Amino acid sequence: MNSTHLSTPAGDPDPTETTEWTDAFAALVAAQGPERARFVLDQLVRAANTAHIGWSPELATPYVNSIAVDQQGSFPGDLAIEEKLASLMRWNALAMVARANSAYGELGGHIASYASAADLFEVGFNHFFKGSRGGDLVFFQPHSAPGVYARAFLEGRLNEADLAHYRQEITAPAQGARGLSSYPHPWLMPDFWQFPTGSMGIGPISSIYHARFMRYLSHRQLQDCAGRKVWGVFGDGEMDEPESMSALTLASREKLDNLVWVVNCNLQRLDGPVRGNGRIIDELEKLFRGAGWNVIKLVWGSDWDGLFARDTTGALVKAFANTVDGQMQTFAAKDGRFNRDSFFGQNEELKKLAQGMTDEQIDRLKRGGHDIVKIHAAYAAAAQHVGQPTVILAHTKKGYGMGHAGQGKMTTHSQKKLDEAALIEFRNRFNLPLTDAQAANLEFFKPAQDSAEMRYLIERRTQLGGYLPRRQTEADVVPVPALASYATFATAAAGKEMSTTMAFVRMLANLLKDKELGPRIVPIVADEARTFGMANLFKQVGIYSSVGQRYEPEDIGSVLSYREAMDGQILEEGISEAGAIASWTAAATSYSVHGLAVLPFYIYYSMFGFQRVGDAIWAAADQRSRGFLLGATSGRTTLGGEGLQHQDGTSHLVASTIPNCKAYDPAFAGEMAVIVDHGMREMLVEQKDVFYYVTLMNENYAQPDLPTGAEADVVKGCYKFASYIRSSDEGYSLNSLKEITLLGSGAILTEVVKAAQLLVEQGVNVTVYSVTSWSELARDGRACQHRQMAGDASAPMPFIAQQLQASSGPIIAATDYVCAVPESVRAFLPQDRSYLTLGTDGFGRSDTRAALRGYFGVDAASIVRAALGQLA
């Protein structure tokens, strides 16, 4: 360290004393090394705090690399081959996007993001990203998907026809190719992509909870995840998403040194600078350091090392300190002459540093994220770091190498086509082995299989354990115990009063005792476990904590006292629905990510599910999750006093839009038990890529026995609950021989039953059906309709229509949800019968359940009025 690099601050009353202090510190570093220097600095900070000086260190460091040249170590690979391979990836990725848009201008695609991140990916692929089932997890920046496909092409995992059908997933199979999805989508490419990252912010938070779930598996001795890493390559613009930042302290608190983020700081969001008037790298450094992460800044490439070595006055550091991202973006878009005049021309000290350099040399000065040697040094330091998660802030140019067509330009994100001159310029920039005609025609290029480049590529991946990304699905079948062994209290309730929430928790407690299934269950709760009646599980299986329990709980004398443990089974995530759903997704995809099938049950206030974190649930569906989401205190009228923002009337509507989500609204404990049992068998035994959303109520009422033989109909979505027949026709002149059919689900089925009893007293015969799933009935109806429209003579009648054949008269449906939920089956009902839906459209209110149901018109009295109106 040289104190002359430290400028004297303006207004320093005693520059001589300041210089003495800095010289003394420089001497300490030189004589005793960085460790001693850090110790002394820590002592000085403590002394300042003790004296109430009111000072803390600045979290942002100078705009230079965190790893000095003498700390880099030697590069272990063949630099020339790796640079050539990276250039080939860039070309094939560009050709893929440009060809698709040349033929079909509407397909879109992105070139510039991967152009900036190519070297970041390649160093990982060649040296760090471990393959195979016990390897690393890698989250890829979504706009860089073309580059990942380009690598898979060279590896022989994709062919030229596949690349030619980028973003053509429907038409590709007819041409003998597979269509390549726009972004990482496991649902569309189930053997390729592992993690969906296309929705900004979902990848970052998901990577944190996957890293934590690996620790959970290790601590519970379900699987040894030691030595495995979670890598995430994300964009700097993506860091503005709240999900990206929301779990940073969890990662540091849990000391997740198995987690490495690489933030591609190309200084541009989708259409302009990320921090035009500031510096995103400085901002992120402060944020991550404050959150407790290890921060590695990868700012300048090796070509700058000589300039820094000759800079004895600190002129470069001063100039960088006064250069904002907007200006950096301009420097990226301009040529060497412009940068000589505008940057190095700022003062005489900088001019001297640039003397002897040609304009082309200045133009080729690399930012750190484009220098393979510097990237390797940063990755190696991150991989070796212990005790903290690490973030690498890599300085790059968006559209790197695209020249005047796109490098550093505001429009570069939308750049999808290049003219012939731009293509040849790109070819020349990266010394690609293409003729002018090949470049102009956007021909893909793959070296000969026995070439040095191909041998190197295959050898590196072989040594690292196999190709990435690669999704695998092999997992052992987990046996599910017989329903009678854990849920007889629910299926044969004999009128006992309980809520379906309490019934679920009791059933879960029984399942946790099963020797084979029990250890594979992962109970998850965001908060208020006691509200959901889960306190009895605290002692039974414990709450997971990576450090155990370091305190004596306040309620230690209680039968239901709080218990944390390293092998605890419950994941209690605090007040973070986004974190809890990310935790659930990590568990729900363990069968594919780790080859270990587990079964997560995440219980939460239903209003804070699909409405609040619906994007994360959609990503979980894309990732082919298997597990249960339990929407407790569901419906708009069951959580009486909580009011507008807590009362859910829409979750079943949103759930119905997710193709692999099976949503159920059971009214009774027996129905719920049958649904959960069937779901467990689908996911653990049949290993289907589905997940279940089941709504639960906190209202206590009498629970009937499940009718004999109703199990299959419960799962299909509807069964006949009961018929209410008048005793005689005498005295019933108005409604003589009148019949009506009532459908109900969830909490409102009890109101439907009351209404049926009232109607019978008025001389109306009533048939009541319990609808356990409106969305499953609607899907069945659409499937039957599709077969009929296709001319299938054997197409069955929709299941709901079949069920209603046992009843007659007008049909009225009542639910605790918006009318659009029961309206979803209208097209599949008998067309000769009228259909009226009652629901809870509008905002919620705070009041009693009875008042709320009367207000929304879904109580028994309202149903009776509606029925008599239909009969009249």
PDB file of N, CA and C in Angstrom, residues 91 419-429 435-437 439-440:
ATOM      1  N   TRP A  91     -21.223 -15.642 -31.020  1.00  0.00           N
ATOM      2  CA  TRP A  91     -21.680 -15.621 -32.405  1.00  0.00           C
ATOM      3  C   TRP A  91     -22.929 -16.481 -32.600  1.00  0.00           C
ATOM      4  N   ASP A 419     -27.261  -5.393 -39.582  1.00  0.00           N
ATOM      5  CA  ASP A 419     -27.020  -5.387 -41.030  1.00  0.00           C
ATOM      6  C   ASP A 419     -25.695  -6.073 -41.330  1.00  0.00           C
ATOM      7  N   GLU A 420     -25.396  -6.229 -42.612  1.00  0.00           N
ATOM      8  CA  GLU A 420     -24.211  -6.994 -43.017  1.00  0.00           C
ATOM      9  C   GLU A 420     -22.933  -6.379 -42.487  1.00  0.00           C
ATOM     10  N   ALA A 421     -22.833  -5.057 -42.512  1.00  0.00           N
ATOM     11  CA  ALA A 421     -21.617  -4.395 -42.018  1.00  0.00           C
ATOM     12  C   ALA A 421     -21.420  -4.668 -40.528  1.00  0.00           C
ATOM     13  N   ALA A 422     -22.518  -4.629 -39.759  1.00  0.00           N
ATOM     14  CA  ALA A 422     -22.415  -4.874 -38.324  1.00  0.00           C
ATOM     15  C   ALA A 422     -22.016  -6.316 -38.035  1.00  0.00           C
ATOM     16  N   LEU A 423     -22.529  -7.248 -38.832  1.00  0.00           N
ATOM     17  CA  LEU A 423     -22.180  -8.654 -38.632  1.00  0.00           C
ATOM     18  C   LEU A 423     -20.705  -8.897 -38.927  1.00  0.00           C
ATOM     19  N   ILE A 424     -20.211  -8.296 -39.987  1.00  0.00           N
ATOM     20  CA  ILE A 424     -18.786  -8.464 -40.315  1.00  0.00           C
ATOM     21  C   ILE A 424     -17.907  -7.786 -39.273  1.00  0.00           C
ATOM     22  N   GLU A 425     -18.371  -6.652 -38.763  1.00  0.00           N
ATOM     23  CA  GLU A 425     -17.630  -5.976 -37.694  1.00  0.00           C
ATOM     24  C   GLU A 425     -17.555  -6.871 -36.452  1.00  0.00           C
ATOM     25  N   PHE A 426     -18.672  -7.517 -36.120  1.00  0.00           N
ATOM     26  CA  PHE A 426     -18.701  -8.436 -34.981  1.00  0.00           C
ATOM     27  C   PHE A 426     -17.747  -9.604 -35.233  1.00  0.00           C
ATOM     28  N   ARG A 427     -17.766 -10.139 -36.454  1.00  0.00           N
ATOM     29  CA  ARG A 427     -16.876 -11.238 -36.833  1.00  0.00           C
ATOM     30  C   ARG A 427     -15.418 -10.841 -36.632  1.00  0.00           C
ATOM     31  N   ASN A 428     -15.094  -9.636 -37.073  1.00  0.00           N
ATOM     32  CA  ASN A 428     -13.715  -9.160 -36.960  1.00  0.00           C
ATOM     33  C   ASN A 428     -13.315  -8.915 -35.512  1.00  0.00           C
ATOM     34  N   ARG A 429     -14.267  -8.386 -34.733  1.00  0.00           N
ATOM     35  CA  ARG A 429     -13.966  -8.049 -33.332  1.00  0.00           C
ATOM     36  C   ARG A 429     -13.521  -9.275 -32.561  1.00  0.00           C
ATOM     37  N   THR A 435     -16.376 -16.637 -43.240  1.00  0.00           N
ATOM     38  CA  THR A 435     -16.216 -15.781 -44.415  1.00  0.00           C
ATOM     39  C   THR A 435     -17.246 -14.648 -44.325  1.00  0.00           C
ATOM     40  N   ASP A 436     -17.076 -13.647 -45.185  1.00  0.00           N
ATOM     41  CA  ASP A 436     -18.046 -12.557 -45.218  1.00  0.00           C
ATOM     42  C   ASP A 436     -19.442 -13.095 -45.508  1.00  0.00           C
ATOM     43  N   ALA A 437     -19.520 -14.043 -46.435  1.00  0.00           N
ATOM     44  CA  ALA A 437     -20.824 -14.603 -46.812  1.00  0.00           C
ATOM     45  C   ALA A 437     -21.445 -15.371 -45.641  1.00  0.00           C
ATOM     46  N   ALA A 439     -20.892 -14.875 -42.477  1.00  0.00           N
ATOM     47  CA  ALA A 439     -21.316 -13.907 -41.465  1.00  0.00           C
ATOM     48  C   ALA A 439     -22.613 -13.232 -41.879  1.00  0.00           C
ATOM     49  N   ALA A 440     -22.693 -12.819 -43.112  1.00  0.00           N
ATOM     50  CA  ALA A 440     -23.884 -12.122 -43.594  1.00  0.00           C
ATOM     51  C   ALA A 440     -25.103 -13.037 -43.576  1.00  0.00           C
TER      52      ALA A 440
END
